[in-house]
Coordinates of C-alpha atoms in Angstrom, one line a residue:
M1 CA -21.8 1.9 -36.7
N2 CA -23.0 2.5 -33.1
N3 CA -22.6 5.8 -31.3
F4 CA -21.2 7.9 -34.2
E5 CA -22.2 9.6 -37.4
I6 CA -20.1 9.3 -40.6
L7 CA -19.0 12.7 -42.0
G8 CA -17.8 12.7 -45.5
G9 CA -17.0 9.0 -45.4
M10 CA -13.5 9.4 -44.0
Y11 CA -13.9 10.9 -40.5
M12 CA -16.7 11.0 -37.9
I13 CA -17.6 13.1 -34.9
L14 CA -18.7 10.8 -32.1
Q15 CA -22.4 11.2 -31.4
N16 CA -24.5 10.1 -28.5
V17 CA -21.5 9.3 -26.4
D18 CA -22.2 10.2 -22.7
W19 CA -18.7 11.5 -22.0
K20 CA -19.6 12.3 -18.4
H21 CA -20.7 8.8 -17.7
I22 CA -17.3 7.3 -18.5
Q23 CA -15.5 9.7 -16.1
N24 CA -14.9 8.0 -12.7
G25 CA -13.4 10.8 -10.6
S26 CA -9.8 11.1 -11.6
D27 CA -10.0 8.0 -13.9
I28 CA -11.9 7.0 -17.0
R29 CA -13.9 3.7 -16.8
G30 CA -16.5 2.1 -19.0
V31 CA -17.8 -1.1 -20.5
A32 CA -15.4 -2.4 -23.1
L33 CA -16.8 -5.9 -23.9
D34 CA -20.2 -7.3 -24.6
G35 CA -21.4 -10.3 -22.5
V36 CA -23.0 -8.9 -19.4
A37 CA -26.8 -8.3 -19.6
G38 CA -27.8 -4.7 -19.3
E39 CA -24.3 -3.3 -19.9
S40 CA -23.8 -1.8 -23.3
V41 CA -20.3 -1.1 -24.6
N42 CA -19.4 2.5 -24.2
L43 CA -15.6 2.4 -24.2
T44 CA -15.2 1.6 -27.9
I45 CA -12.1 1.8 -30.0
E46 CA -13.4 5.0 -31.5
V47 CA -13.8 6.5 -28.0
A48 CA -10.3 5.3 -27.1
Y49 CA -8.9 7.0 -30.3
A50 CA -10.6 10.3 -29.4
I51 CA -9.2 10.1 -25.8
G52 CA -5.7 9.4 -27.1
Q53 CA -5.8 12.5 -29.3
A54 CA -7.3 14.6 -26.6
F55 CA -4.7 13.6 -24.1
A56 CA -2.0 14.7 -26.6
C57 CA -3.6 18.1 -27.0
W58 CA -4.1 18.4 -23.2
L59 CA -0.4 17.5 -22.6
E60 CA 0.8 20.0 -25.2
K61 CA -1.0 22.8 -23.4
K62 CA 0.0 21.5 -19.9
T63 CA 3.7 21.3 -20.8
G64 CA 4.0 24.2 -23.2
N65 CA 6.1 22.0 -25.5
E66 CA 5.5 21.4 -29.1
M67 CA 3.5 18.3 -29.9
S68 CA 6.3 16.7 -31.9
T69 CA 8.7 16.8 -28.9
L70 CA 6.3 15.1 -26.5
S71 CA 6.8 11.5 -25.4
V72 CA 4.1 9.3 -24.0
S73 CA 4.3 5.7 -22.6
V74 CA 1.3 3.4 -22.7
G75 CA 0.8 0.2 -20.6
R76 CA -2.1 -2.1 -19.8
D77 CA -3.1 -4.8 -17.3
S78 CA -4.3 -8.3 -18.3
R79 CA -7.8 -7.4 -19.4
L80 CA -9.2 -9.1 -22.5
S81 CA -10.0 -5.7 -24.1
G82 CA -6.6 -4.2 -23.3
K83 CA -4.7 -4.8 -26.5
T84 CA -7.5 -3.5 -28.7
L85 CA -8.0 -0.4 -26.7
E86 CA -4.2 0.1 -26.5
N87 CA -4.0 0.1 -30.3
A88 CA -6.8 2.6 -30.7
L89 CA -5.5 4.9 -27.9
M90 CA -2.0 4.9 -29.5
S91 CA -3.4 5.6 -32.9
G92 CA -5.1 8.7 -31.5
L93 CA -1.9 9.8 -29.8
A94 CA 0.1 9.1 -33.0
S95 CA -2.3 11.2 -35.0
K96 CA -0.9 14.3 -33.3
G97 CA 2.7 13.3 -33.8
V98 CA 3.8 12.5 -30.3
K99 CA 6.6 9.9 -29.7
L100 CA 5.1 6.6 -28.4
T101 CA 6.5 3.8 -26.4
G102 CA 4.4 0.7 -25.6
F103 CA 5.2 -1.1 -22.3
G104 CA 2.8 -4.1 -22.9
I105 CA 1.7 -5.6 -19.6
A106 CA 2.6 -3.1 -16.8
S107 CA 1.4 -1.8 -13.5
T108 CA -0.2 1.6 -12.7
P109 CA 2.6 2.6 -10.4
A110 CA 5.2 1.7 -13.1
M111 CA 3.5 4.0 -15.5
F112 CA 3.9 6.9 -13.2
M113 CA 7.5 6.0 -12.5
S114 CA 8.1 6.2 -16.3
T115 CA 7.6 10.0 -16.0
V116 CA 10.2 10.5 -13.3
Q117 CA 12.8 7.8 -13.9
E118 CA 16.0 9.5 -15.2
E119 CA 16.7 7.2 -18.1
N120 CA 13.1 7.0 -19.3
A121 CA 11.4 10.3 -18.4
F122 CA 8.2 10.5 -20.5
D123 CA 6.1 13.6 -20.6
G124 CA 3.0 11.6 -20.0
A125 CA 1.9 8.1 -19.3
I126 CA -1.4 6.2 -19.7
M127 CA -2.4 2.9 -18.0
I128 CA -5.2 0.9 -19.5
T129 CA -7.0 -0.6 -16.5
A130 CA -10.3 -0.8 -14.6
S131 CA -8.7 -2.0 -11.4
H132 CA -10.7 -4.8 -9.8
L133 CA -13.9 -4.3 -11.8
P134 CA -15.4 -7.3 -13.8
F135 CA -13.7 -8.6 -17.0
N136 CA -16.0 -6.6 -19.3
R137 CA -14.8 -3.2 -18.0
N138 CA -11.8 -1.2 -18.8
G139 CA -10.5 2.3 -18.5
F140 CA -7.6 4.8 -18.5
K141 CA -5.4 6.4 -15.8
F142 CA -3.2 9.3 -16.7
F143 CA 0.1 10.6 -15.3
T144 CA 2.6 13.3 -15.6
A145 CA 5.7 13.9 -13.5
E146 CA 3.4 15.8 -11.1
G147 CA 1.4 12.6 -10.4
G148 CA -1.9 11.3 -11.4
L149 CA -4.3 13.7 -13.1
E150 CA -7.1 15.2 -11.0
K151 CA -10.8 15.1 -11.7
E152 CA -10.9 18.5 -13.4
D153 CA -8.1 17.3 -15.8
I154 CA -10.1 14.3 -16.8
T155 CA -13.1 16.5 -17.5
A156 CA -11.0 18.7 -19.7
I157 CA -9.6 15.7 -21.7
L158 CA -13.1 14.4 -22.2
E159 CA -14.3 17.8 -23.4
L160 CA -11.5 17.7 -26.0
A161 CA -12.3 14.1 -27.0
A162 CA -15.9 15.1 -27.8
K163 CA -14.6 17.3 -30.5
V164 CA -12.2 14.9 -32.2
D165 CA -12.7 13.8 -35.8
V166 CA -12.3 10.0 -35.7
P167 CA -11.2 8.2 -38.9
D168 CA -13.6 5.7 -40.4
K169 CA -11.0 3.0 -40.0
I170 CA -8.6 3.1 -37.1
E171 CA -5.2 1.6 -38.2
D172 CA -2.6 0.1 -35.8
V173 CA 0.5 2.2 -35.4
S174 CA 4.1 1.2 -34.9
A175 CA 5.7 2.3 -31.6
D176 CA 8.9 1.7 -29.7
K177 CA 8.7 -1.0 -27.1
L178 CA 10.2 -1.2 -23.7
D179 CA 10.1 -3.8 -21.0
F180 CA 9.7 -1.2 -18.4
I181 CA 8.2 -3.5 -15.7
S182 CA 11.7 -5.0 -15.4
V183 CA 13.2 -1.5 -14.9
Y184 CA 10.6 -0.8 -12.3
A185 CA 11.1 -4.1 -10.6
A186 CA 14.9 -3.6 -10.4
G187 CA 14.2 -0.3 -8.6
L188 CA 12.1 -2.2 -6.0
V189 CA 14.9 -4.7 -5.6
D190 CA 17.3 -1.9 -4.9
V191 CA 15.0 -0.2 -2.4
I192 CA 14.6 -3.5 -0.4
R193 CA 18.4 -4.2 -0.4
R194 CA 19.2 -0.7 0.8
G195 CA 16.4 -0.8 3.4
A196 CA 17.1 -4.2 4.8
A197 CA 20.9 -3.5 4.8
D198 CA 21.7 -7.1 5.8
P199 CA 25.4 -7.0 6.8
D200 CA 25.8 -10.8 6.1
N201 CA 23.8 -11.1 2.8
Y202 CA 23.3 -7.6 1.3
D203 CA 22.2 -8.9 -2.2
K204 CA 19.8 -11.5 -0.9
P205 CA 18.2 -10.2 2.4
L206 CA 15.1 -12.4 2.0
T207 CA 17.1 -15.7 2.0
G208 CA 15.4 -18.2 4.3
L209 CA 12.0 -16.6 3.9
R210 CA 9.2 -18.3 2.0
I211 CA 7.0 -15.5 0.5
L212 CA 4.3 -16.3 -2.0
V213 CA 2.4 -14.0 -4.4
D214 CA -1.2 -14.2 -5.5
A215 CA -1.6 -11.9 -8.5
G216 CA -5.1 -13.0 -9.3
N217 CA -4.1 -13.3 -13.0
G218 CA -3.7 -9.5 -13.1
A219 CA -0.5 -7.6 -13.8
G220 CA 1.3 -8.3 -10.5
G221 CA 2.9 -11.7 -11.4
F222 CA 6.2 -10.0 -12.1
F223 CA 6.8 -9.5 -8.4
A224 CA 7.6 -13.2 -7.7
D225 CA 10.4 -13.7 -10.3
K226 CA 11.6 -10.1 -10.8
V227 CA 11.6 -8.9 -7.1
L228 CA 11.4 -11.7 -4.6
E229 CA 13.6 -14.3 -6.3
P230 CA 16.5 -11.9 -6.9
L231 CA 16.4 -11.1 -3.2
G232 CA 16.7 -14.7 -2.2
A233 CA 13.1 -15.5 -1.3
D234 CA 11.6 -18.9 -1.8
T235 CA 8.4 -18.2 -3.8
T236 CA 6.9 -21.7 -3.5
G237 CA 3.2 -21.6 -3.4
S238 CA 2.8 -18.4 -5.5
Q239 CA -0.3 -18.7 -7.6
F240 CA -2.2 -17.1 -10.5
L241 CA 0.8 -15.2 -11.8
E242 CA 0.0 -15.5 -15.5
P243 CA -2.0 -12.6 -16.9
D244 CA -5.5 -13.7 -17.8
G245 CA -8.2 -11.1 -18.3
S246 CA -11.0 -13.6 -17.7
F247 CA -9.8 -13.8 -14.1
P248 CA -10.6 -17.5 -13.9
N249 CA -9.5 -18.1 -10.3
H250 CA -10.8 -15.1 -8.3
I251 CA -11.2 -11.3 -8.6
P252 CA -7.8 -9.7 -8.0
N253 CA -8.9 -7.5 -5.2
P254 CA -7.5 -7.4 -1.6
E255 CA -11.0 -6.4 -0.3
D256 CA -12.6 -9.5 -1.8
K257 CA -13.3 -12.3 0.8
E258 CA -12.8 -15.1 -1.7
A259 CA -9.5 -13.6 -2.9
M260 CA -8.2 -13.2 0.7
E261 CA -9.2 -16.7 1.6
S262 CA -7.4 -18.0 -1.5
V263 CA -4.1 -16.5 -0.5
R264 CA -4.7 -17.3 3.2
Q265 CA -5.1 -21.0 2.3
A266 CA -2.0 -20.9 0.1
V267 CA 0.1 -19.5 3.0
L268 CA -1.1 -22.2 5.4
Q269 CA -0.7 -25.0 2.9
N270 CA 2.8 -24.0 1.9
N271 CA 4.0 -23.0 5.4
A272 CA 4.9 -19.6 4.0
D273 CA 6.2 -16.7 6.1
L274 CA 4.1 -14.2 4.2
G275 CA 1.5 -14.1 1.5
I276 CA 1.1 -11.1 -0.8
I277 CA -1.9 -10.2 -2.9
F278 CA -2.3 -7.4 -5.4
D279 CA -5.2 -6.0 -7.3
T280 CA -5.3 -6.1 -11.1
D281 CA -3.0 -3.1 -11.7
V282 CA -0.9 -3.3 -8.6
D283 CA -1.7 0.0 -7.1
R284 CA -3.3 -1.8 -4.1
S285 CA -2.0 -4.7 -2.0
S286 CA -2.6 -6.6 1.2
A287 CA -0.9 -9.6 2.9
V288 CA -1.4 -12.7 5.1
D289 CA 1.0 -13.5 7.9
A290 CA 2.4 -17.0 8.7
T291 CA -0.5 -17.8 11.0
G292 CA -3.0 -17.2 8.3
K293 CA -4.1 -13.8 9.8
E294 CA -5.2 -11.4 7.1
I295 CA -3.4 -8.1 6.9
N296 CA -5.8 -6.0 5.1
R297 CA -8.2 -3.1 5.7
N298 CA -7.5 -1.7 9.2
R299 CA -4.6 -4.1 9.7
I300 CA -2.7 -3.1 6.6
I301 CA -3.1 0.5 7.7
A302 CA -1.9 -0.4 11.2
L303 CA 1.1 -2.3 9.9
M304 CA 2.2 0.5 7.5
A305 CA 1.6 3.1 10.3
A306 CA 3.8 1.2 12.7
I307 CA 6.6 0.9 10.1
V308 CA 6.4 4.6 9.2
L309 CA 6.2 5.8 12.8
E310 CA 9.5 4.0 13.6
E311 CA 11.1 6.1 10.8
H312 CA 9.2 9.3 11.4
P313 CA 8.1 9.6 15.1
G314 CA 5.0 11.6 15.6
T315 CA 4.0 11.8 12.0
T316 CA 0.3 12.2 10.9
I317 CA -1.3 9.1 9.2
V318 CA -4.2 10.1 6.9
T319 CA -6.8 7.5 6.4
D320 CA -10.3 7.2 4.9
S321 CA -13.4 7.7 7.0
I322 CA -14.4 4.1 7.8
T323 CA -11.4 3.1 9.8
S324 CA -12.0 1.7 13.3
D325 CA -11.7 3.4 16.7
E326 CA -9.2 0.6 17.6
L327 CA -6.9 1.7 14.7
K328 CA -7.0 5.3 16.1
I329 CA -6.0 4.0 19.5
F330 CA -3.2 1.9 18.0
I331 CA -1.7 4.8 16.0
E332 CA -1.9 7.1 19.0
S333 CA -0.3 4.5 21.2
L334 CA 2.7 4.5 18.9
G335 CA 3.0 8.3 19.2
G336 CA 1.3 9.0 15.8
V337 CA -1.6 11.3 14.9
H338 CA -4.6 9.7 13.2
H339 CA -6.3 12.0 10.8
R340 CA -9.5 10.3 9.6
F341 CA -10.6 12.0 6.3
K342 CA -12.9 11.2 3.4
R343 CA -13.3 8.0 1.3
G344 CA -11.5 8.0 -2.0
Y345 CA -7.8 7.4 -2.5
R346 CA -7.3 10.7 -4.2
N347 CA -9.0 12.5 -1.3
V348 CA -6.7 10.8 1.2
I349 CA -3.6 11.5 -0.7
N350 CA -4.4 15.1 -1.4
E351 CA -5.2 15.7 2.2
S352 CA -1.9 14.3 3.3
I353 CA -0.2 16.6 0.7
R354 CA -2.2 19.5 2.0
L355 CA -1.1 18.9 5.6
N356 CA 2.6 18.8 4.5
N357 CA 2.1 22.0 2.6
E358 CA 0.8 23.6 5.9
G359 CA 3.9 22.4 7.8
I360 CA 2.3 19.3 9.4
D361 CA 4.4 16.2 8.8
S362 CA 2.4 13.5 7.2
Q363 CA 4.4 10.6 5.8
L364 CA 1.5 8.2 4.9
A365 CA -1.9 8.4 3.2
I366 CA -3.7 5.1 3.2
E367 CA -7.2 3.8 2.5
T368 CA -8.8 0.6 3.8
S369 CA -9.1 -0.5 0.2
G370 CA -5.3 -1.1 0.2
H371 CA -4.4 2.1 -1.6
G372 CA -1.3 3.3 0.3
A373 CA 0.9 6.3 -0.6
L374 CA 4.1 7.4 1.1
K375 CA 5.7 10.8 1.0
E376 CA 9.1 9.2 0.3
N377 CA 7.7 7.7 -2.9
Y378 CA 6.1 10.7 -4.6
F379 CA 2.8 10.1 -2.7
L380 CA 2.1 7.4 -5.3
D381 CA -0.4 4.8 -4.4
D382 CA 1.9 1.9 -5.2
G383 CA 0.9 -1.6 -3.9
A384 CA 4.3 -3.0 -4.7
Y385 CA 6.2 -0.3 -3.0
M386 CA 4.1 -0.7 0.1
I387 CA 4.9 -4.4 0.1
A388 CA 8.6 -3.5 -0.3
K389 CA 8.4 -1.6 2.9
I390 CA 6.8 -4.6 4.6
L391 CA 9.5 -6.9 3.2
I392 CA 12.2 -4.7 4.6
K393 CA 10.7 -4.9 8.0
T394 CA 10.2 -8.6 7.7
A395 CA 13.9 -9.1 6.8
C396 CA 15.0 -6.9 9.7
L397 CA 12.7 -8.7 12.2
K398 CA 14.0 -12.1 11.0
R399 CA 17.5 -11.1 12.1
E400 CA 16.1 -10.5 15.6
G401 CA 14.2 -13.8 15.6
K402 CA 10.8 -12.1 15.2
T403 CA 8.0 -12.1 12.7
I404 CA 5.9 -9.4 11.1
D405 CA 2.8 -10.2 13.1
T406 CA 4.6 -8.9 16.3
M407 CA 4.1 -5.4 14.8
L408 CA 0.4 -5.7 15.3
A409 CA 0.3 -7.4 18.7
T410 CA -1.4 -4.5 20.5
L411 CA -4.0 -3.8 17.7
K412 CA -7.5 -4.8 18.7
D413 CA -10.1 -5.8 16.2
P414 CA -13.8 -4.9 16.6
A415 CA -16.0 -7.9 17.5
E416 CA -18.3 -7.1 14.6
A417 CA -18.0 -5.0 11.4
V418 CA -20.7 -4.8 8.8
E419 CA -21.6 -2.5 5.8
Y420 CA -25.0 -1.9 4.3
R421 CA -25.3 0.0 1.0
L422 CA -28.7 1.7 1.2
N423 CA -30.2 2.8 -2.1
I424 CA -31.5 6.3 -2.5
T425 CA -34.8 6.2 -4.4
E426 CA -35.2 9.8 -5.4
T427 CA -34.1 10.9 -8.9
D428 CA -32.2 13.9 -7.4
F429 CA -30.2 11.5 -5.2
Q430 CA -27.6 14.1 -4.2
S431 CA -30.3 16.4 -2.6
A432 CA -32.2 13.5 -1.2
G433 CA -29.0 12.1 0.4
K434 CA -28.0 15.4 1.9
K435 CA -31.5 15.8 3.4
I436 CA -31.3 12.3 5.0
L437 CA -27.8 13.0 6.4
D438 CA -28.9 16.3 7.9
A439 CA -31.9 14.6 9.5
V440 CA -29.7 11.9 11.0
E441 CA -27.3 14.4 12.4
Q442 CA -30.1 16.5 14.0
A443 CA -31.8 13.4 15.5
S444 CA -28.5 12.1 16.8
I445 CA -27.8 15.2 18.8
S446 CA -30.7 14.7 21.2
K447 CA -30.5 10.9 21.8
Q448 CA -29.1 9.7 25.0
G449 CA -26.0 7.5 24.6
W450 CA -25.3 8.8 21.1
Q451 CA -22.2 10.9 20.6
I452 CA -21.5 12.7 17.3
V453 CA -17.8 12.2 16.6
P454 CA -16.0 15.6 16.2
D455 CA -13.6 16.3 13.4
N456 CA -15.5 14.2 11.0
Y457 CA -15.1 15.1 7.3
E458 CA -17.7 12.9 5.7
G459 CA -21.3 12.0 6.5
V460 CA -22.4 11.5 10.0
R461 CA -20.3 9.4 12.5
V462 CA -21.9 8.5 15.9
S463 CA -20.3 6.5 18.7
F464 CA -22.2 4.5 21.4
D465 CA -21.5 3.6 25.0
Q466 CA -21.7 0.1 26.3
D467 CA -25.4 0.3 26.9
N468 CA -26.2 1.2 23.3
G469 CA -24.1 -1.2 21.3
D470 CA -20.6 -0.3 22.3
G471 CA -19.4 0.8 18.9
W472 CA -20.1 3.4 16.1
F473 CA -21.8 3.9 12.8
L474 CA -20.9 6.1 9.8
I475 CA -23.5 7.0 7.2
R476 CA -22.3 8.9 4.2
M477 CA -22.9 9.6 0.5
S478 CA -21.3 7.3 -2.1
L479 CA -18.7 9.1 -4.2
H480 CA -20.5 8.4 -7.4
D481 CA -23.7 6.3 -6.9
P482 CA -27.2 6.9 -5.5
I483 CA -26.3 5.0 -2.4
L484 CA -25.8 5.8 1.3
P485 CA -23.1 3.4 2.6
L486 CA -23.7 2.6 6.3
N487 CA -20.7 1.2 8.2
I488 CA -21.2 -0.3 11.7
E489 CA -18.7 -1.6 14.1
S490 CA -19.1 -3.0 17.7
R491 CA -16.8 -4.2 20.4
K492 CA -19.3 -6.9 21.5
Q493 CA -21.1 -9.8 19.9
G494 CA -24.5 -8.7 18.8
G495 CA -23.7 -5.0 19.2
A496 CA -23.8 -4.4 15.4
K497 CA -27.4 -5.6 15.3
E498 CA -28.3 -3.4 18.3
I499 CA -26.9 -0.3 16.5
A500 CA -28.5 -1.3 13.2
A501 CA -31.9 -1.5 15.0
K502 CA -31.4 2.0 16.3
I503 CA -30.5 3.4 12.9
Y504 CA -33.5 1.6 11.4
D505 CA -35.8 3.3 13.9
L506 CA -34.3 6.6 13.0
L507 CA -34.6 6.2 9.2
K508 CA -37.9 4.2 8.9
D509 CA -40.1 7.2 8.5
M510 CA -37.9 9.1 6.1
S511 CA -38.7 9.2 2.4
G512 CA -36.2 8.6 -0.4
I513 CA -34.3 5.6 1.1
D514 CA -34.7 1.9 0.7
L515 CA -34.3 0.1 4.0
S516 CA -34.9 -3.4 2.8
L517 CA -31.2 -4.5 3.5
L518 CA -31.6 -3.3 7.1
E519 CA -35.0 -5.0 7.5
K520 CA -33.5 -8.3 6.2
A521 CA -30.6 -8.0 8.7
L522 CA -32.9 -7.4 11.6
N523 CA -35.3 -10.2 10.9

């Protein structure tokens, strides 16, 4: 057997497993299926078993309760490896005697809600997903009633997993089953009914609206028949609702151009009032309005900010670092405060929580990727709840003879926006990256027309006047990889290339960085 050593014929301690490699910040992710060249399977059923047992031990210590009294819910998205990993994970949990309930196909936000919902309050929950990553990947997200686990929690669980004795043969276990996605969906229906408060049609406030869903064959297909239809919406044109882990139509990812174009075309072809798209596990979402205009990245942030600022005037909106200057102007024009922080949805959420703890009201934490978390909803990054807020506003605007796109009428878009992911060529990429960023910052200080943006929490952000590209760039370290992402935006056509040329001249004599992408763009 690969990656382990048999001990006594009955149990084995996993050997040669790179436990650190399968940690992805506050999640676990790995390769679960063969089939992609150069990607060896490292998320095996044996590893899943060990992680299940380790989570049970971690949860016992966390709660202070006896193992036999603990209850854990387990759900999964549509991935091909999901069922197999689910069986192994549950077998590991069962080996410690915890009470198990399997949800089958579920969403990541639903798994968290299972820890706080009064009738089904589980001590812990695990979602088997790798978000939008390719079909061969999979992973685990963990929750307690306090929210998603932090990076240090995952590290502790993996340290425990490395010590687990795994049986030679992992048997399937019996567990209670619960259609919790229906429970979760009913909660969303109630939220929308109460929020829309239609005096003429309380139960079906979306009557007269055609709203289609693109689930990308992930876990979000439930939204059409369990949320929209009970509210009276016409879901004609909805597509790719059936779970299929091979993702035969497009990647379920609101940041993917092909996916967004697919739902955009569906909206136009079906004369829909709104199109909704989810990622695989439904913790992210974006939309398309009736004109075919995409509401993602800066625009989804702007829309959610506008909705939240109506309810909470003056609140602080926390976003990731790559949001545009136009978004900042838009938020401030509505009386809000734009707090641009670091990339990474956990970073954004935790910063918003920190601000609230310091007495600064912050109702929304949202990343350009489509991760959006509201204070009113446990600061849970819940793509379906975010769409629920948009649907409430859509229904209210309809009664006024308006459409959702009117909320974004004053938001300006940059003329150009590009990203280059520049490889760091040094083995010690963290040190090399820091050295490059320090050099960029020092060089930027003395250049005419370059203005280092204050209150920047990540990398180096520089803005330019009209004579130097009329825009900005941000260069930063990737969260996990030996890469320096470089984002450039300009308010004029051709401005991004002007800025890229300036950056190339700045970086060309520095060692440790591959500039081939910039060279190609400039030629």
